[in-house]
PDB file of C-alpha atoms and ligand atoms in Angstrom:
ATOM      1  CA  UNK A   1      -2.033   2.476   0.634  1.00  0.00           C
ATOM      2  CA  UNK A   2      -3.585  -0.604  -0.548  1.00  0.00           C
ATOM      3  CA  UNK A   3      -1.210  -3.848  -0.419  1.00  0.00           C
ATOM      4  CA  UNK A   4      -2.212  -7.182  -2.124  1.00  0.00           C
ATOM      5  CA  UNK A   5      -1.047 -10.614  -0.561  1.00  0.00           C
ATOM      6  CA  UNK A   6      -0.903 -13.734  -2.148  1.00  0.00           C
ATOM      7  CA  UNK A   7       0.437 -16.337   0.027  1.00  0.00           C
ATOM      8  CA  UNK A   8      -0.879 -20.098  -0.097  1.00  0.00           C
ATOM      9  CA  UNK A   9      -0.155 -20.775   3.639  1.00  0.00           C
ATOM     10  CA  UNK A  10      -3.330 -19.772   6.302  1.00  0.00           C
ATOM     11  CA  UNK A  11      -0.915 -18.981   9.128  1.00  0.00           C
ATOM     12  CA  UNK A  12       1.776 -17.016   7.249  1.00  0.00           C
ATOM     13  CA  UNK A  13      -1.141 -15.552   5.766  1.00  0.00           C
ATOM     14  CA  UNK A  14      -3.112 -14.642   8.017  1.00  0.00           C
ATOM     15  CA  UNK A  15       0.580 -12.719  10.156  1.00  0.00           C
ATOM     16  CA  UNK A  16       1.185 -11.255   6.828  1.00  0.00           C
ATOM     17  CA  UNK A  17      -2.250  -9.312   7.095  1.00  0.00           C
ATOM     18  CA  UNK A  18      -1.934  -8.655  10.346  1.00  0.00           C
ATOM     19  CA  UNK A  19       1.019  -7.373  10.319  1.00  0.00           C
ATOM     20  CA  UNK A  20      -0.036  -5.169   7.449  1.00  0.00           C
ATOM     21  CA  UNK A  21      -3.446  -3.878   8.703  1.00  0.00           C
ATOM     22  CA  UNK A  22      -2.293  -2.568  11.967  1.00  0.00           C
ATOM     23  CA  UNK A  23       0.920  -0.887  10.164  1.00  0.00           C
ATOM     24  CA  UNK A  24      -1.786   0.933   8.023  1.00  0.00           C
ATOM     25  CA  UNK A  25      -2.241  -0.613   5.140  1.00  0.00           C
ATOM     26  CA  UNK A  26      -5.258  -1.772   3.666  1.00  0.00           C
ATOM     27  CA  UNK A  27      -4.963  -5.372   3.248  1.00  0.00           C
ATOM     28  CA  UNK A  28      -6.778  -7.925   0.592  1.00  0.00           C
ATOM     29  CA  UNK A  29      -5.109 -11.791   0.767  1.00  0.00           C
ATOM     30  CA  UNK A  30      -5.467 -14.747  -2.386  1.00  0.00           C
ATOM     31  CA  UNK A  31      -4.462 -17.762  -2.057  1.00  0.00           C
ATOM     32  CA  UNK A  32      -3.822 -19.157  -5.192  1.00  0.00           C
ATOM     33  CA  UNK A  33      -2.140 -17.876  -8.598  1.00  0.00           C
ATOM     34  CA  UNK A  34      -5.726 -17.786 -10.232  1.00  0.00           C
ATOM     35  CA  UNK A  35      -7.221 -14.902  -7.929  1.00  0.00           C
ATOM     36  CA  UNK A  36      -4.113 -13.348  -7.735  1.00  0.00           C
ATOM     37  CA  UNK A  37      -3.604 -12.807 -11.317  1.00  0.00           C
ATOM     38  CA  UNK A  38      -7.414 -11.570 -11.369  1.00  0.00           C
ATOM     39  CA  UNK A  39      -7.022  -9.240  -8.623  1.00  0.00           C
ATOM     40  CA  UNK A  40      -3.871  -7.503  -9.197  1.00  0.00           C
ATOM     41  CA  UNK A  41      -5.163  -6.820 -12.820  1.00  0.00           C
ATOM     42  CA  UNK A  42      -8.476  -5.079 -12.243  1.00  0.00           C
ATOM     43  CA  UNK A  43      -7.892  -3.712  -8.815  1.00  0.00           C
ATOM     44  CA  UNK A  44      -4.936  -0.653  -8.596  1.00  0.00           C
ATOM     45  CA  UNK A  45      -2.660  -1.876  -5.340  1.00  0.00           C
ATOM     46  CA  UNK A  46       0.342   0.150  -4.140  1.00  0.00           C
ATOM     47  CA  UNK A  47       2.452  -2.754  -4.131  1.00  0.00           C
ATOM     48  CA  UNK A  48       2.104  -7.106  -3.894  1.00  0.00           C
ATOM     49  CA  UNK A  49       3.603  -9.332  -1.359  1.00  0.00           C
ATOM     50  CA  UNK A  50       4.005 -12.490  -3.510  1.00  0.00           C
ATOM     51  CA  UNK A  51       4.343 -16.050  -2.905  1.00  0.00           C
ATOM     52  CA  UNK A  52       6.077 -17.743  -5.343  1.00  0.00           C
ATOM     53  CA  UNK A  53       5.358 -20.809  -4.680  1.00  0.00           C
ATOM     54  CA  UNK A  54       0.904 -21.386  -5.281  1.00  0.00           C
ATOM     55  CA  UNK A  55      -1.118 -23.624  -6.486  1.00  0.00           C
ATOM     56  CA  UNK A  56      -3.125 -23.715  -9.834  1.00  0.00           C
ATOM     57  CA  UNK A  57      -1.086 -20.786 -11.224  1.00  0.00           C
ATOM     58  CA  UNK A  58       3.008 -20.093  -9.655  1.00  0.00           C
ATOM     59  CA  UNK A  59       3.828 -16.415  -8.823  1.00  0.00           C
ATOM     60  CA  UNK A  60       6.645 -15.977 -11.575  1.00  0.00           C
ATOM     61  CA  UNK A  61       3.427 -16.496 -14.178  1.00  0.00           C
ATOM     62  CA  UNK A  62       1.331 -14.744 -12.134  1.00  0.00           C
ATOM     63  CA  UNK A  63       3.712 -11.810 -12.288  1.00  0.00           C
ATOM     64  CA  UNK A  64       4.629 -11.835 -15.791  1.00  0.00           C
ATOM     65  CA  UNK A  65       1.216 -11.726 -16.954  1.00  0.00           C
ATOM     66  CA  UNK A  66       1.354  -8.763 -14.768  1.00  0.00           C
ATOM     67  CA  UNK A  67       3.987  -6.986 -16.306  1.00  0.00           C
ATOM     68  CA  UNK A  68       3.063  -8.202 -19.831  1.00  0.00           C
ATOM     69  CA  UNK A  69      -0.334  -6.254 -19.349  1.00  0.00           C
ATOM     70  CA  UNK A  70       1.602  -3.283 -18.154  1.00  0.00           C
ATOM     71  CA  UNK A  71       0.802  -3.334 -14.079  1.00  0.00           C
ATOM     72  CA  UNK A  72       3.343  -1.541 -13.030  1.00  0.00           C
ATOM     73  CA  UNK A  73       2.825  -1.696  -9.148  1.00  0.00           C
ATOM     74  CA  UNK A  74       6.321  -2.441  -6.865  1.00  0.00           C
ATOM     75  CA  UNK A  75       5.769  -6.245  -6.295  1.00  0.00           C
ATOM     76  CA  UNK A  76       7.971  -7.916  -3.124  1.00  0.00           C
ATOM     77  CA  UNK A  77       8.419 -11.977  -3.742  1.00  0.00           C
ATOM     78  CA  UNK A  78       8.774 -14.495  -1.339  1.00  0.00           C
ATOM     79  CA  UNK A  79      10.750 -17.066  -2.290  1.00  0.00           C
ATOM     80  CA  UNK A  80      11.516 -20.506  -0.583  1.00  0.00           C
ATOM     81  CA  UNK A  81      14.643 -21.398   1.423  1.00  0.00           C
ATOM     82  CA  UNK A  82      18.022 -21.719  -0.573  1.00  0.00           C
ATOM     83  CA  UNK A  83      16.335 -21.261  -3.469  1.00  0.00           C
ATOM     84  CA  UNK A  84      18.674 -19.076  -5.641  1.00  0.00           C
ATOM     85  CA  UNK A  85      16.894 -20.243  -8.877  1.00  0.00           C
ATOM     86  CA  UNK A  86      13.928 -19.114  -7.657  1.00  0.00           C
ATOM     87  CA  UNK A  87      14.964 -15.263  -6.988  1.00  0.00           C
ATOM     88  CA  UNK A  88      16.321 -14.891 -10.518  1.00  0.00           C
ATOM     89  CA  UNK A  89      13.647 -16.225 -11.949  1.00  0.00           C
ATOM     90  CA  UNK A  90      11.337 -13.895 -10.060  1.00  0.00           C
ATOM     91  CA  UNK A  91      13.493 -10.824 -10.379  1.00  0.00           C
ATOM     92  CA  UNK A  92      13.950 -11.695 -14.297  1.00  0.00           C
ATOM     93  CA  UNK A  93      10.067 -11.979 -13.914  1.00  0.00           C
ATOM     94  CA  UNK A  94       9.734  -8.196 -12.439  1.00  0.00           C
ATOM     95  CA  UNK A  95      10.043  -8.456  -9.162  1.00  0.00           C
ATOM     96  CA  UNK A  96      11.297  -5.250  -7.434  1.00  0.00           C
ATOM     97  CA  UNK A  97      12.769  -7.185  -4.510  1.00  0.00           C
ATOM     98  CA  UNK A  98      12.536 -10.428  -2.408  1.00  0.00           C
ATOM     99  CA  UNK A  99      12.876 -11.956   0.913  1.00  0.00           C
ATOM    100  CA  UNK A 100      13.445 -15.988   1.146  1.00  0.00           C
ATOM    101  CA  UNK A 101      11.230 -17.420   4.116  1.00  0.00           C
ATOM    102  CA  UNK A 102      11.218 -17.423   6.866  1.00  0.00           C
ATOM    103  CA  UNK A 103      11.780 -14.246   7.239  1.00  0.00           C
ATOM    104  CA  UNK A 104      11.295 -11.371  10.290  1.00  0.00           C
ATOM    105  CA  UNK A 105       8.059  -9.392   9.561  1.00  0.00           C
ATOM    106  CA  UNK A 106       9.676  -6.465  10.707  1.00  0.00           C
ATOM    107  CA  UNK A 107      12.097  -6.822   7.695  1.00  0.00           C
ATOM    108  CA  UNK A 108       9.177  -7.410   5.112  1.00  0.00           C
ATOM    109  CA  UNK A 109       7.660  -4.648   6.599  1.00  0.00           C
ATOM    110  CA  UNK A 110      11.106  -2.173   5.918  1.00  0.00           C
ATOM    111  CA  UNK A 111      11.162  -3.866   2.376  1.00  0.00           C
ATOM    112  CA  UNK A 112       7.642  -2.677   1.720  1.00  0.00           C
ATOM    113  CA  UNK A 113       8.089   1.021   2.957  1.00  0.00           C
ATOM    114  CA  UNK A 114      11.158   1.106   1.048  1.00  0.00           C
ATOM    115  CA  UNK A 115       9.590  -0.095  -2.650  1.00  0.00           C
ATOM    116  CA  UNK A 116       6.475   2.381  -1.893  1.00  0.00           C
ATOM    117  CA  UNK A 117       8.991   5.370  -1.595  1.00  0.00           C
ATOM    118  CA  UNK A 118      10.347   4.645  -4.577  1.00  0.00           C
ATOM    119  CA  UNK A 119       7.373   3.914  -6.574  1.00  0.00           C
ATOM    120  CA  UNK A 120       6.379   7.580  -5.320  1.00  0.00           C
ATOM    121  CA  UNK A 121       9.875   8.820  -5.975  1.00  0.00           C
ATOM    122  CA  UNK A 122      10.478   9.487  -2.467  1.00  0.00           C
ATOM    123  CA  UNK A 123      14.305   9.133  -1.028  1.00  0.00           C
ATOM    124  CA  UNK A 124      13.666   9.365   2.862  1.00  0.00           C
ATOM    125  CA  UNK A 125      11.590   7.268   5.268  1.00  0.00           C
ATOM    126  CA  UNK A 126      10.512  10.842   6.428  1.00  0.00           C
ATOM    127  CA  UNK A 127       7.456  11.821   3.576  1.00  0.00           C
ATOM    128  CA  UNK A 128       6.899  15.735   3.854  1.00  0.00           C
ATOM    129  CA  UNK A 129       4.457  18.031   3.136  1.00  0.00           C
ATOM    130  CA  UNK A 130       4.373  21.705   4.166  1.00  0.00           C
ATOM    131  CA  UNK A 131       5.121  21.615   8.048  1.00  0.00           C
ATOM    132  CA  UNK A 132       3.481  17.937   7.583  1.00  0.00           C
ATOM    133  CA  UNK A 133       5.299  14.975   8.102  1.00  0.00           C
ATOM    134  CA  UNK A 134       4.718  11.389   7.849  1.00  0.00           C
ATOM    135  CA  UNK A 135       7.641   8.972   9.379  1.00  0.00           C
ATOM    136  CA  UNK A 136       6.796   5.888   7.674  1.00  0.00           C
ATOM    137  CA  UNK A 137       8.605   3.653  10.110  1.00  0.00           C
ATOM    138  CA  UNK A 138       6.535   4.255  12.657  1.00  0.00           C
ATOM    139  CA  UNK A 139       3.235   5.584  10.817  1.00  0.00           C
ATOM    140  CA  UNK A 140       3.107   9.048  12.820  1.00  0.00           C
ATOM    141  CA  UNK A 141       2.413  12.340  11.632  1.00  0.00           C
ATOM    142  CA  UNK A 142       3.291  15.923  13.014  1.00  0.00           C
ATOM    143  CA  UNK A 143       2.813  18.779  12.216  1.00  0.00           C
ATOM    144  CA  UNK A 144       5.179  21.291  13.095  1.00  0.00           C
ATOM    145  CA  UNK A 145       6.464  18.536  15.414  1.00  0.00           C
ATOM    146  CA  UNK A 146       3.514  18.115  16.898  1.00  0.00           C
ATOM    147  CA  UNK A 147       1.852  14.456  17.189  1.00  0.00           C
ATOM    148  CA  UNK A 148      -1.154  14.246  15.683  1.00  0.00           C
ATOM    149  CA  UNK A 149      -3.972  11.662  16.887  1.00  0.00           C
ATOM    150  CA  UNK A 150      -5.632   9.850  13.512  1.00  0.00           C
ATOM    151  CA  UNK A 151      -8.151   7.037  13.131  1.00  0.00           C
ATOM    152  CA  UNK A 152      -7.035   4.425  11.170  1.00  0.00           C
ATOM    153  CA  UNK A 153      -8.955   5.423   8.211  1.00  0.00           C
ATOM    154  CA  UNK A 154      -7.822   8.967   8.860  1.00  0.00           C
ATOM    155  CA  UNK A 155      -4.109   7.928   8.465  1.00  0.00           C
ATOM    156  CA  UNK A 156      -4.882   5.850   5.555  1.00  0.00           C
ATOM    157  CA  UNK A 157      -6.432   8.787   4.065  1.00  0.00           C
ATOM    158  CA  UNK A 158      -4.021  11.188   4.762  1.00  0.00           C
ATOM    159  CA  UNK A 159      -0.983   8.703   4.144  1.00  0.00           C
ATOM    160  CA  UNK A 160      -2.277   8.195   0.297  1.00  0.00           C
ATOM    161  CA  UNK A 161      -2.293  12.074   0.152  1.00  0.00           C
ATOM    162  CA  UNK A 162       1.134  12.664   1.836  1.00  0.00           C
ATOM    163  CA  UNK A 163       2.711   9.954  -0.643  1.00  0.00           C
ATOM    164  CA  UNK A 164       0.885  11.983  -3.212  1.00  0.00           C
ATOM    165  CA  UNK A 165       2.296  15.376  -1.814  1.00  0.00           C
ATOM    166  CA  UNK A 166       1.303  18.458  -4.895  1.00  0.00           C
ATOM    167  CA  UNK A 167      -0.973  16.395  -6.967  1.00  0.00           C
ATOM    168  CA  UNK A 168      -4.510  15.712  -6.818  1.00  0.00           C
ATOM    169  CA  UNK A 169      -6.480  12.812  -6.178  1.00  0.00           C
ATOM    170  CA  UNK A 170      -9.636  11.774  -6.969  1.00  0.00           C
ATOM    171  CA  UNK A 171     -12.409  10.846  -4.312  1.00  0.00           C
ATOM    172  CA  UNK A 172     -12.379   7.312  -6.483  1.00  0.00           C
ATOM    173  CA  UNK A 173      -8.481   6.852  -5.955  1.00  0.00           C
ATOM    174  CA  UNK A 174      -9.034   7.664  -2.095  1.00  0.00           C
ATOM    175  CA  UNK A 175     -11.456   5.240  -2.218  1.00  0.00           C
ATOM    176  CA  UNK A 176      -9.573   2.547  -4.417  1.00  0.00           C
ATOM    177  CA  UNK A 177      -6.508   2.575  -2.223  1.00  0.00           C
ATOM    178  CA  UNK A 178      -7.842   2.902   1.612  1.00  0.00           C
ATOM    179  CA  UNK A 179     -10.750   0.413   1.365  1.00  0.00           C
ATOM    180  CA  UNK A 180     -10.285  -3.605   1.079  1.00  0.00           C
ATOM    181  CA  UNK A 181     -12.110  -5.623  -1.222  1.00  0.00           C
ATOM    182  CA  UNK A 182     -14.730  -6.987   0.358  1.00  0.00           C
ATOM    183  CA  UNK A 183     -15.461  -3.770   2.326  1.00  0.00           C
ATOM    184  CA  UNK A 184     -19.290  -1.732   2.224  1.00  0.00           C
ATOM    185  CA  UNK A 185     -17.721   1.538  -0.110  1.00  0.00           C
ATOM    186  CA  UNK A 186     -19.494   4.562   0.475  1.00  0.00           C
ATOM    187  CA  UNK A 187     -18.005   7.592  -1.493  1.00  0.00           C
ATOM    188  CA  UNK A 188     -19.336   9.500   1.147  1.00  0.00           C
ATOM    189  CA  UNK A 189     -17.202   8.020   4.050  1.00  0.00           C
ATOM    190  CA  UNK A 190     -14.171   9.957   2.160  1.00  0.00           C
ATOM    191  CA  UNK A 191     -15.678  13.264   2.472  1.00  0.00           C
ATOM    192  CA  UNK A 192     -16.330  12.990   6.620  1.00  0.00           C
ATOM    193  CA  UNK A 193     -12.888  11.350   6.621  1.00  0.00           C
ATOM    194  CA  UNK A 194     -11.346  14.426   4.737  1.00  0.00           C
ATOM    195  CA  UNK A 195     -13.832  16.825   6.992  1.00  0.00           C
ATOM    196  CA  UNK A 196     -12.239  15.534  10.270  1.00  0.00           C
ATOM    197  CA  UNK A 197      -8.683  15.369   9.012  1.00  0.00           C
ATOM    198  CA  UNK A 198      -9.093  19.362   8.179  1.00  0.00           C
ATOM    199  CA  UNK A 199     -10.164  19.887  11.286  1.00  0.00           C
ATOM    200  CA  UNK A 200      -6.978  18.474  12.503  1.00  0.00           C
ATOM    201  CA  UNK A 201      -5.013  20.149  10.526  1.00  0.00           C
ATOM    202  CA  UNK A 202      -3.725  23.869   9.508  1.00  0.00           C
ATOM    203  CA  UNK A 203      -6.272  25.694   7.438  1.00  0.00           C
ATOM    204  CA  UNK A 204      -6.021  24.975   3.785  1.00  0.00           C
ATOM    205  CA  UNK A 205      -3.274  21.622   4.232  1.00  0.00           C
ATOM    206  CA  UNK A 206      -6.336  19.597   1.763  1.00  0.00           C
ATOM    207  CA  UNK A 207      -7.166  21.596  -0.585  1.00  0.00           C
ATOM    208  CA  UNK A 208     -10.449  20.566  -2.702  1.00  0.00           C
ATOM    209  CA  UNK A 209      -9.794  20.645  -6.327  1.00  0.00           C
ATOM    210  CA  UNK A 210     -13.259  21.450  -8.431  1.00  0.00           C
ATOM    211  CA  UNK A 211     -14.653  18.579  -9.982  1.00  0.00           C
ATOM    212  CA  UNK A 212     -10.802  16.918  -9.927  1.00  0.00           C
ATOM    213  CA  UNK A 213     -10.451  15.745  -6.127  1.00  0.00           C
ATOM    214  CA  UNK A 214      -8.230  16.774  -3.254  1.00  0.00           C
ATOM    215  CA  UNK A 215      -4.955  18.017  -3.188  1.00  0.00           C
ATOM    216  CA  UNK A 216      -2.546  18.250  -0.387  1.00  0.00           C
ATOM    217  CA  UNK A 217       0.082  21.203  -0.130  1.00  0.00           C
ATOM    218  CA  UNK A 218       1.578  23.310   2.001  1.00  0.00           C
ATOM    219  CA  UNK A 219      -1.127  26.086   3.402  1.00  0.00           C
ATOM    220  CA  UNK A 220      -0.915  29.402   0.849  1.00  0.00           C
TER     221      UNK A 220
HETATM  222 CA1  LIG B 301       3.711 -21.366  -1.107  1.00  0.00          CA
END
């Protein structure tokens, strides 16, 4: 899962990726309302952490152009300190939820997990599929109960695929929503990442699709 974060401060910036990479997620940052209306038009995240307070362009424009151009993706606003004002306006905006600052990151983090179930129409922090199962608090899978040991590509990987339990997905999703921006993209990477997941998993768990992608399901 891809997450986009626009946040004008370095330091609460930079914790905010942090935080974000080593919970799994890929992780591109902006810093201003400019590249963040840019980015979250043309590239497809899973969800925004936005600052509404940014120079050259605030958040609440930022994300009404958004949702005026139809981007539908769960976006999470940050809003300043007894600011009431500031949530309605971002919730009348399109906001899907919001945290005032400061904040705990292991809240933000919750938030997050919570608004990316829903966007996949998920109820429980538990995603399954087949005797797979991905506890999204934690980021571990089993199978059968049993842990199993992932990269952190591999996770990412198989995490898109788990939220995306029955359908299919195309190598160019896979590689939209596990890579950052400024990362080297080789479509190829996906298929030795897919390769060593089925070796870790039951026979037939990703099933390739002709010509469509991958699908995973519960082994036939
Ligand atoms: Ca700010």
């Amino acid at each position: 899962m891809r997450i986009l974060v626009v946040e004008d401060e370095p330091t609460l910036r930079a914790q905010l990726a942090d935080a974000l990479r080593a919970a799994g997620y890929a992780v591109d940052c902006a810093d201003n309302g400019v590249d963040a209306r840019h980015l979250g038009e043309t590239e497809p995240y899973d969800a925004v952490v936005l600052d509404l307070g940014l120079p050259r362009i605030d958040g609440v424009t930022v994300l009404k152009s958004w949702r005026a151009t139809g981007r539908a993706m769960p976006v999470l606003v940050l809003t300043a300190r007894d600011s009431w004002h500031e949530k309605v306006a971002g919730i009348d905006a399109g906001a899907d939820d919001y945290l005032t600052k400061p904040f705990h990151m292991e809240e933000l983090l919750a938030r997050l997990r919570a608004l990316l179930r829903r966007a996949g129409g998920h109820s429980s922090a538990d995603l399954r599929c087949g005797p797979l199962v991905l506890d999204t608090r934690s980021g571990r899978v089993t199978v059968d109960g049993r842990l199993l040991p992932l990269t952190g590509h591999e996770y990412r990987v198989l995490a898109y695929l788990v939220h995306h339990c029955d359908q299919v997905v195309s190598r160019s999703d896979l590689i939209e929503h596990i890579y950052e921006q400024d990362f080297d993209r080789d479509s190829n990477t996906v298929e030795v990442f897919i390769a060593r997941l089925r070796k870790k998993l039951p026979p037939g768990t990703i099933e390739t699709v002709r010509g469509l992608g991958y699908r995973l399901s519960e082994p036939r």
